[in-house]
Amino acid sequence: MTQPQHGTPSLASLGRVHFIGIGGVGMSAVARIMVARRIPVSGSDAKALPVMTDLAAAGARIAVGYAPGNLGDAQTVVAGSAIRPDNPELVAARAAGLPVLHRSEALAATMADDTVVAVAGTHGKSTTTSMITVLLQGAGLDPSFAIGANVPALGVNAANGDSGIFVAEADESDGSFLNYRPAIAVVTNVEPDHLDFYGTADAVYASFDSFTALLPADGVLVACADDPGARALAERTAARGNTRVVLYGTGADAAVRLHDTGPGRIGITTSAGTFDVELQVPGRHNALNAAAAFAVAIELGVAPETAAGALAHFSGASRRFEFKGEGRGIRVYDDYAHHPTEVRAALSAARSVAGRHKVHVLFQPHLFSRTREFAREFAEALNTADTALVLDIYPAREDPIPGVTSGLIAEHLGSGGSLVGPGAEAVQAVLAAAAPGDIVLTAGAGDVTAYGPQIVDALTVEAAGG
């Protein structure tokens, strides 16, 4: 497959690169690969983070705190999305006339000479990108990769490989995935989200059309036939005729067809036959993600038998139904789910693990705008749990919106749902609801992730008779 001609600068043309906010998971991923590719890298962040120590050990010049002098002799600056316009380093960079790149632009330059596999979709990007990477490694390839989550099976969220293949998570939340030039594009699903950026659902759909339009004539779109949005995108892409389309899913028209074969196992059927795959991660959504990874591997020339065996090595991504511990016979998991579809999928996975026991979720809405748009849908998803406890909204980058609170979700909760206060009140509410054998899930993109260890600690104390 060839890469299309485009205006992305070469990595070498960037010169010495300085990262403002280098400790962020996405920023550190790009910096890590640049260092490995022998680009002089410096960077700063507001506080010291473990990844900064790793980068310094690899050869990057690292500073804690922001100051104009940290720029040094940088020739290009990369600024993280969270960097404010009045950041002293950003102000100094602009005053000096230095080019300032978005993280996605820096990543695009980093992988400009590689065969790029870009994984997009409203949900499942990190997991699917991780699965593809683990599969390719298991097949004996050594891909470069950049993922928006830490992956236990990989040890890191980014690394430089020698195969000429680059697997990257492509984030649609701010339109930055349009900076990439993939040879293979994976789209797991397409739903309205990030309306604070896009404004309308139609604008979301149009952005995905623009994404698949980037594919070259000998490229391929790998799309989920089971998702209405991804299927519609695939149909529009096929009608446009700029690239080949491969569908995966459970339907008869899927070139890579998924079917259940038993607990922890799936079957994947292609033109070459049916292959049995063992999966360590639960849930139908993860089975579909595995089918996507399988389809990509086939496109890259991996033998189907090899792909099936390699998928068994995937043990999950950080904050994607991640096991946090147990106590009193109660298992606690954490998930990044922050859209109704993701919440429903995570609870479905929890239900499959719980068996005949109950599922309890502690959910923290993320963003006022998302809560306003999807309050009823969140409640409907949460109602699939036996107990749904809802914390206050995590504002992230937004200012409060008058009248928008978690109460909008609570209005539609069933008898097992209620609002809950932060801290000890939330932990105690979970402990009061859960019984031995049950599953507890903390869910949301904010600081709700900190509750998992607190709940495990409280359960452990209870079990010890404390």
PDB file of C-alpha atoms in Angstrom, residues 46-257:
ATOM      1  CA  ALA A  46       3.381  21.642  35.530  1.00  0.00           C
ATOM      2  CA  LYS A  47       4.447  18.805  37.831  1.00  0.00           C
ATOM      3  CA  ALA A  48       6.810  15.854  37.766  1.00  0.00           C
ATOM      4  CA  LEU A  49       5.238  12.684  36.405  1.00  0.00           C
ATOM      5  CA  PRO A  50       6.758   9.171  36.142  1.00  0.00           C
ATOM      6  CA  VAL A  51       6.710   9.233  32.341  1.00  0.00           C
ATOM      7  CA  MET A  52       8.918  12.339  32.417  1.00  0.00           C
ATOM      8  CA  THR A  53      11.582  10.361  34.271  1.00  0.00           C
ATOM      9  CA  ASP A  54      11.389   7.691  31.574  1.00  0.00           C
ATOM     10  CA  LEU A  55      11.749  10.287  28.821  1.00  0.00           C
ATOM     11  CA  ALA A  56      14.706  11.906  30.556  1.00  0.00           C
ATOM     12  CA  ALA A  57      16.392   8.510  30.840  1.00  0.00           C
ATOM     13  CA  ALA A  58      15.840   8.007  27.101  1.00  0.00           C
ATOM     14  CA  GLY A  59      17.595  11.301  26.320  1.00  0.00           C
ATOM     15  CA  ALA A  60      14.967  14.057  26.443  1.00  0.00           C
ATOM     16  CA  ARG A  61      15.684  17.311  28.301  1.00  0.00           C
ATOM     17  CA  ILE A  62      12.903  17.666  30.886  1.00  0.00           C
ATOM     18  CA  ALA A  63      11.834  20.620  33.029  1.00  0.00           C
ATOM     19  CA  VAL A  64       9.213  20.794  35.775  1.00  0.00           C
ATOM     20  CA  GLY A  65       7.170  23.991  35.688  1.00  0.00           C
ATOM     21  CA  TYR A  66       6.623  26.374  32.794  1.00  0.00           C
ATOM     22  CA  ALA A  67       9.114  29.136  31.909  1.00  0.00           C
ATOM     23  CA  PRO A  68      10.211  30.733  28.607  1.00  0.00           C
ATOM     24  CA  GLY A  69      13.754  29.531  29.162  1.00  0.00           C
ATOM     25  CA  ASN A  70      12.618  25.911  28.874  1.00  0.00           C
ATOM     26  CA  LEU A  71      12.313  26.386  25.121  1.00  0.00           C
ATOM     27  CA  GLY A  72      16.093  26.522  24.839  1.00  0.00           C
ATOM     28  CA  ASP A  73      17.124  26.258  21.182  1.00  0.00           C
ATOM     29  CA  ALA A  74      13.893  24.547  20.067  1.00  0.00           C
ATOM     30  CA  GLN A  75      12.964  24.902  16.394  1.00  0.00           C
ATOM     31  CA  THR A  76       9.430  23.461  16.659  1.00  0.00           C
ATOM     32  CA  VAL A  77       6.977  23.500  19.559  1.00  0.00           C
ATOM     33  CA  VAL A  78       4.204  20.995  20.275  1.00  0.00           C
ATOM     34  CA  ALA A  79       1.448  22.156  22.633  1.00  0.00           C
ATOM     35  CA  GLY A  80      -0.989  19.835  24.358  1.00  0.00           C
ATOM     36  CA  SER A  81      -4.736  20.447  24.141  1.00  0.00           C
ATOM     37  CA  ALA A  82      -4.864  21.449  27.804  1.00  0.00           C
ATOM     38  CA  ILE A  83      -2.264  24.216  27.415  1.00  0.00           C
ATOM     39  CA  ARG A  84      -3.775  27.649  27.946  1.00  0.00           C
ATOM     40  CA  PRO A  85      -3.070  30.488  25.486  1.00  0.00           C
ATOM     41  CA  ASP A  86      -1.315  32.482  28.214  1.00  0.00           C
ATOM     42  CA  ASN A  87       1.148  29.688  29.045  1.00  0.00           C
ATOM     43  CA  PRO A  88       4.535  31.478  29.243  1.00  0.00           C
ATOM     44  CA  GLU A  89       6.264  28.943  26.990  1.00  0.00           C
ATOM     45  CA  LEU A  90       3.524  29.129  24.368  1.00  0.00           C
ATOM     46  CA  VAL A  91       3.592  32.937  24.487  1.00  0.00           C
ATOM     47  CA  ALA A  92       7.384  32.910  24.061  1.00  0.00           C
ATOM     48  CA  ALA A  93       7.201  30.406  21.191  1.00  0.00           C
ATOM     49  CA  ARG A  94       4.695  32.519  19.281  1.00  0.00           C
ATOM     50  CA  ALA A  95       6.676  35.695  19.958  1.00  0.00           C
ATOM     51  CA  ALA A  96       9.768  34.014  18.538  1.00  0.00           C
ATOM     52  CA  GLY A  97       7.862  32.942  15.428  1.00  0.00           C
ATOM     53  CA  LEU A  98       8.376  29.242  16.085  1.00  0.00           C
ATOM     54  CA  PRO A  99       5.959  26.824  14.425  1.00  0.00           C
ATOM     55  CA  VAL A 100       3.492  25.492  17.023  1.00  0.00           C
ATOM     56  CA  LEU A 101       1.985  22.105  16.260  1.00  0.00           C
ATOM     57  CA  HIS A 102      -1.002  20.279  17.726  1.00  0.00           C
ATOM     58  CA  ARG A 103      -0.101  16.864  19.112  1.00  0.00           C
ATOM     59  CA  SER A 104      -1.824  15.192  16.155  1.00  0.00           C
ATOM     60  CA  GLU A 105       0.266  17.214  13.691  1.00  0.00           C
ATOM     61  CA  ALA A 106       3.445  16.139  15.467  1.00  0.00           C
ATOM     62  CA  LEU A 107       2.298  12.525  15.397  1.00  0.00           C
ATOM     63  CA  ALA A 108       1.453  12.821  11.695  1.00  0.00           C
ATOM     64  CA  ALA A 109       4.987  14.026  10.989  1.00  0.00           C
ATOM     65  CA  THR A 110       6.433  11.230  13.105  1.00  0.00           C
ATOM     66  CA  MET A 111       4.692   8.539  11.060  1.00  0.00           C
ATOM     67  CA  ALA A 112       4.797  10.260   7.659  1.00  0.00           C
ATOM     68  CA  ASP A 113       7.097   7.609   6.129  1.00  0.00           C
ATOM     69  CA  ASP A 114       5.287   4.583   7.616  1.00  0.00           C
ATOM     70  CA  THR A 115       2.326   2.476   6.508  1.00  0.00           C
ATOM     71  CA  VAL A 116      -0.262   3.910   8.893  1.00  0.00           C
ATOM     72  CA  VAL A 117      -3.130   2.009  10.484  1.00  0.00           C
ATOM     73  CA  ALA A 118      -5.384   4.670  12.042  1.00  0.00           C
ATOM     74  CA  VAL A 119      -8.128   3.505  14.396  1.00  0.00           C
ATOM     75  CA  ALA A 120     -11.115   5.832  14.695  1.00  0.00           C
ATOM     76  CA  GLY A 121     -14.618   5.592  16.127  1.00  0.00           C
ATOM     77  CA  THR A 122     -16.762   7.070  18.845  1.00  0.00           C
ATOM     78  CA  HIS A 123     -15.932   4.163  21.162  1.00  0.00           C
ATOM     79  CA  GLY A 124     -13.362   1.378  21.348  1.00  0.00           C
ATOM     80  CA  LYS A 125     -10.395   3.176  19.776  1.00  0.00           C
ATOM     81  CA  SER A 126      -7.858   2.492  22.525  1.00  0.00           C
ATOM     82  CA  THR A 127      -8.831  -1.151  22.921  1.00  0.00           C
ATOM     83  CA  THR A 128      -8.851  -1.868  19.192  1.00  0.00           C
ATOM     84  CA  THR A 129      -5.540  -0.044  18.634  1.00  0.00           C
ATOM     85  CA  SER A 130      -4.072  -2.073  21.490  1.00  0.00           C
ATOM     86  CA  MET A 131      -5.433  -5.350  20.096  1.00  0.00           C
ATOM     87  CA  ILE A 132      -3.969  -4.653  16.657  1.00  0.00           C
ATOM     88  CA  THR A 133      -0.585  -3.842  18.177  1.00  0.00           C
ATOM     89  CA  VAL A 134      -0.501  -6.932  20.416  1.00  0.00           C
ATOM     90  CA  LEU A 135      -1.633  -9.114  17.505  1.00  0.00           C
ATOM     91  CA  LEU A 136       1.039  -7.786  15.142  1.00  0.00           C
ATOM     92  CA  GLN A 137       3.724  -8.234  17.788  1.00  0.00           C
ATOM     93  CA  GLY A 138       2.531 -11.787  18.378  1.00  0.00           C
ATOM     94  CA  ALA A 139       2.725 -12.400  14.644  1.00  0.00           C
ATOM     95  CA  GLY A 140       6.413 -11.468  14.629  1.00  0.00           C
ATOM     96  CA  LEU A 141       6.042  -7.929  13.298  1.00  0.00           C
ATOM     97  CA  ASP A 142       7.386  -4.950  15.233  1.00  0.00           C
ATOM     98  CA  PRO A 143       4.994  -2.044  14.681  1.00  0.00           C
ATOM     99  CA  SER A 144       5.443   1.449  15.998  1.00  0.00           C
ATOM    100  CA  PHE A 145       2.361   2.458  17.971  1.00  0.00           C
ATOM    101  CA  ALA A 146       0.748   5.359  19.803  1.00  0.00           C
ATOM    102  CA  ILE A 147      -2.273   4.641  22.005  1.00  0.00           C
ATOM    103  CA  GLY A 148      -4.342   6.886  24.264  1.00  0.00           C
ATOM    104  CA  ALA A 149      -4.137   4.450  27.176  1.00  0.00           C
ATOM    105  CA  ASN A 150      -1.528   2.357  28.902  1.00  0.00           C
ATOM    106  CA  VAL A 151      -1.678  -1.300  27.875  1.00  0.00           C
ATOM    107  CA  PRO A 152      -0.481  -3.942  30.369  1.00  0.00           C
ATOM    108  CA  ALA A 153       0.359  -6.427  27.599  1.00  0.00           C
ATOM    109  CA  LEU A 154       2.623  -3.816  25.978  1.00  0.00           C
ATOM    110  CA  GLY A 155       4.021  -2.149  29.099  1.00  0.00           C
ATOM    111  CA  VAL A 156       3.823   1.314  27.494  1.00  0.00           C
ATOM    112  CA  ASN A 157       1.376   3.350  25.421  1.00  0.00           C
ATOM    113  CA  ALA A 158       3.862   4.096  22.626  1.00  0.00           C
ATOM    114  CA  ALA A 159       7.012   2.628  21.114  1.00  0.00           C
ATOM    115  CA  ASN A 160       9.137   2.781  17.998  1.00  0.00           C
ATOM    116  CA  GLY A 161       9.213  -0.396  15.906  1.00  0.00           C
ATOM    117  CA  ASP A 162      11.246  -1.462  12.887  1.00  0.00           C
ATOM    118  CA  SER A 163       8.543  -2.951  10.620  1.00  0.00           C
ATOM    119  CA  GLY A 164       7.554   0.260   8.831  1.00  0.00           C
ATOM    120  CA  ILE A 165       4.005  -0.168  10.169  1.00  0.00           C
ATOM    121  CA  PHE A 166       2.585   2.467  12.521  1.00  0.00           C
ATOM    122  CA  VAL A 167      -0.620   1.764  14.483  1.00  0.00           C
ATOM    123  CA  ALA A 168      -2.213   4.907  15.889  1.00  0.00           C
ATOM    124  CA  GLU A 169      -5.359   5.813  17.760  1.00  0.00           C
ATOM    125  CA  ALA A 170      -7.110   8.541  15.755  1.00  0.00           C
ATOM    126  CA  ASP A 171      -9.131  10.871  17.962  1.00  0.00           C
ATOM    127  CA  GLU A 172     -12.182  12.493  16.396  1.00  0.00           C
ATOM    128  CA  SER A 173     -13.112  14.558  19.478  1.00  0.00           C
ATOM    129  CA  ASP A 174     -11.569  17.768  18.107  1.00  0.00           C
ATOM    130  CA  GLY A 175     -11.279  16.864  14.441  1.00  0.00           C
ATOM    131  CA  SER A 176      -7.557  16.202  14.754  1.00  0.00           C
ATOM    132  CA  PHE A 177      -7.821  12.752  13.163  1.00  0.00           C
ATOM    133  CA  LEU A 178      -8.017  14.570   9.838  1.00  0.00           C
ATOM    134  CA  ASN A 179      -4.289  15.331  10.174  1.00  0.00           C
ATOM    135  CA  TYR A 180      -3.402  11.670   9.577  1.00  0.00           C
ATOM    136  CA  ARG A 181      -2.858   9.954   6.235  1.00  0.00           C
ATOM    137  CA  PRO A 182      -3.698   6.284   6.801  1.00  0.00           C
ATOM    138  CA  ALA A 183      -3.242   3.378   4.417  1.00  0.00           C
ATOM    139  CA  ILE A 184      -5.726   1.405   6.538  1.00  0.00           C
ATOM    140  CA  ALA A 185      -8.493   3.173   8.440  1.00  0.00           C
ATOM    141  CA  VAL A 186     -10.504   1.295  11.062  1.00  0.00           C
ATOM    142  CA  VAL A 187     -13.860   2.728  12.141  1.00  0.00           C
ATOM    143  CA  THR A 188     -15.420   0.885  15.075  1.00  0.00           C
ATOM    144  CA  ASN A 189     -18.614   2.959  15.272  1.00  0.00           C
ATOM    145  CA  VAL A 190     -19.997   6.404  14.499  1.00  0.00           C
ATOM    146  CA  GLU A 191     -22.386   8.134  16.884  1.00  0.00           C
ATOM    147  CA  PRO A 192     -23.075  11.742  17.854  1.00  0.00           C
ATOM    148  CA  ASP A 193     -20.629  12.805  20.586  1.00  0.00           C
ATOM    149  CA  HIS A 194     -18.362  15.757  21.334  1.00  0.00           C
ATOM    150  CA  LEU A 195     -21.175  18.067  20.309  1.00  0.00           C
ATOM    151  CA  ASP A 196     -19.428  20.814  22.310  1.00  0.00           C
ATOM    152  CA  PHE A 197     -16.953  20.804  19.400  1.00  0.00           C
ATOM    153  CA  TYR A 198     -19.073  19.706  16.420  1.00  0.00           C
ATOM    154  CA  GLY A 199     -22.377  21.344  17.257  1.00  0.00           C
ATOM    155  CA  THR A 200     -24.552  18.858  15.368  1.00  0.00           C
ATOM    156  CA  ALA A 201     -24.726  15.135  14.669  1.00  0.00           C
ATOM    157  CA  ASP A 202     -24.467  15.826  10.935  1.00  0.00           C
ATOM    158  CA  ALA A 203     -21.128  17.566  11.518  1.00  0.00           C
ATOM    159  CA  VAL A 204     -19.856  14.419  13.297  1.00  0.00           C
ATOM    160  CA  TYR A 205     -20.872  12.243  10.349  1.00  0.00           C
ATOM    161  CA  ALA A 206     -19.286  14.678   7.892  1.00  0.00           C
ATOM    162  CA  SER A 207     -15.981  14.550   9.771  1.00  0.00           C
ATOM    163  CA  PHE A 208     -15.847  10.762   9.384  1.00  0.00           C
ATOM    164  CA  ASP A 209     -16.582  11.160   5.667  1.00  0.00           C
ATOM    165  CA  SER A 210     -13.602  13.513   5.489  1.00  0.00           C
ATOM    166  CA  PHE A 211     -11.512  10.937   7.356  1.00  0.00           C
ATOM    167  CA  THR A 212     -12.241   8.089   4.933  1.00  0.00           C
ATOM    168  CA  ALA A 213     -11.701  10.457   2.000  1.00  0.00           C
ATOM    169  CA  LEU A 214      -8.045  10.634   3.092  1.00  0.00           C
ATOM    170  CA  LEU A 215      -7.512   6.977   2.137  1.00  0.00           C
ATOM    171  CA  PRO A 216      -5.519   6.283  -1.047  1.00  0.00           C
ATOM    172  CA  ALA A 217      -6.837   4.252  -3.970  1.00  0.00           C
ATOM    173  CA  ASP A 218      -5.010   1.129  -2.768  1.00  0.00           C
ATOM    174  CA  GLY A 219      -5.966   1.707   0.866  1.00  0.00           C
ATOM    175  CA  VAL A 220      -8.805   0.114   2.789  1.00  0.00           C
ATOM    176  CA  LEU A 221     -11.559   1.110   5.197  1.00  0.00           C
ATOM    177  CA  VAL A 222     -12.212  -1.583   7.816  1.00  0.00           C
ATOM    178  CA  ALA A 223     -15.657  -0.811   9.253  1.00  0.00           C
ATOM    179  CA  CYS A 224     -18.034  -2.451  11.720  1.00  0.00           C
ATOM    180  CA  ALA A 225     -21.125  -3.711   9.909  1.00  0.00           C
ATOM    181  CA  ASP A 226     -22.999  -4.133  13.210  1.00  0.00           C
ATOM    182  CA  ASP A 227     -22.915  -0.415  13.984  1.00  0.00           C
ATOM    183  CA  PRO A 228     -25.437   1.624  11.974  1.00  0.00           C
ATOM    184  CA  GLY A 229     -23.200   4.691  11.837  1.00  0.00           C
ATOM    185  CA  ALA A 230     -20.107   2.776  10.710  1.00  0.00           C
ATOM    186  CA  ARG A 231     -22.135   0.790   8.159  1.00  0.00           C
ATOM    187  CA  ALA A 232     -23.610   3.979   6.701  1.00  0.00           C
ATOM    188  CA  LEU A 233     -20.114   5.457   6.514  1.00  0.00           C
ATOM    189  CA  ALA A 234     -18.873   2.333   4.731  1.00  0.00           C
ATOM    190  CA  GLU A 235     -21.717   2.577   2.208  1.00  0.00           C
ATOM    191  CA  ARG A 236     -20.978   6.241   1.509  1.00  0.00           C
ATOM    192  CA  THR A 237     -17.254   5.490   1.171  1.00  0.00           C
ATOM    193  CA  ALA A 238     -17.912   2.602  -1.215  1.00  0.00           C
ATOM    194  CA  ALA A 239     -20.210   4.816  -3.305  1.00  0.00           C
ATOM    195  CA  ARG A 240     -17.508   7.480  -3.476  1.00  0.00           C
ATOM    196  CA  GLY A 241     -15.170   4.833  -4.879  1.00  0.00           C
ATOM    197  CA  ASN A 242     -11.888   6.248  -3.582  1.00  0.00           C
ATOM    198  CA  THR A 243     -10.862   3.142  -1.652  1.00  0.00           C
ATOM    199  CA  ARG A 244     -11.738  -0.472  -0.867  1.00  0.00           C
ATOM    200  CA  VAL A 245     -14.122  -1.298   2.005  1.00  0.00           C
ATOM    201  CA  VAL A 246     -13.953  -4.374   4.263  1.00  0.00           C
ATOM    202  CA  LEU A 247     -16.799  -5.029   6.705  1.00  0.00           C
ATOM    203  CA  TYR A 248     -16.482  -6.969   9.954  1.00  0.00           C
ATOM    204  CA  GLY A 249     -19.317  -8.066  12.239  1.00  0.00           C
ATOM    205  CA  THR A 250     -21.926 -10.755  12.740  1.00  0.00           C
ATOM    206  CA  GLY A 251     -23.920 -10.275   9.536  1.00  0.00           C
ATOM    207  CA  ALA A 252     -23.756 -12.489   6.464  1.00  0.00           C
ATOM    208  CA  ASP A 253     -22.263  -9.676   4.369  1.00  0.00           C
ATOM    209  CA  ALA A 254     -19.258  -9.198   6.669  1.00  0.00           C
ATOM    210  CA  ALA A 255     -15.990 -10.264   5.021  1.00  0.00           C
ATOM    211  CA  VAL A 256     -14.661 -10.942   8.531  1.00  0.00           C
ATOM    212  CA  ARG A 257     -17.597 -12.564  10.302  1.00  0.00           C
TER     213      ARG A 257
END
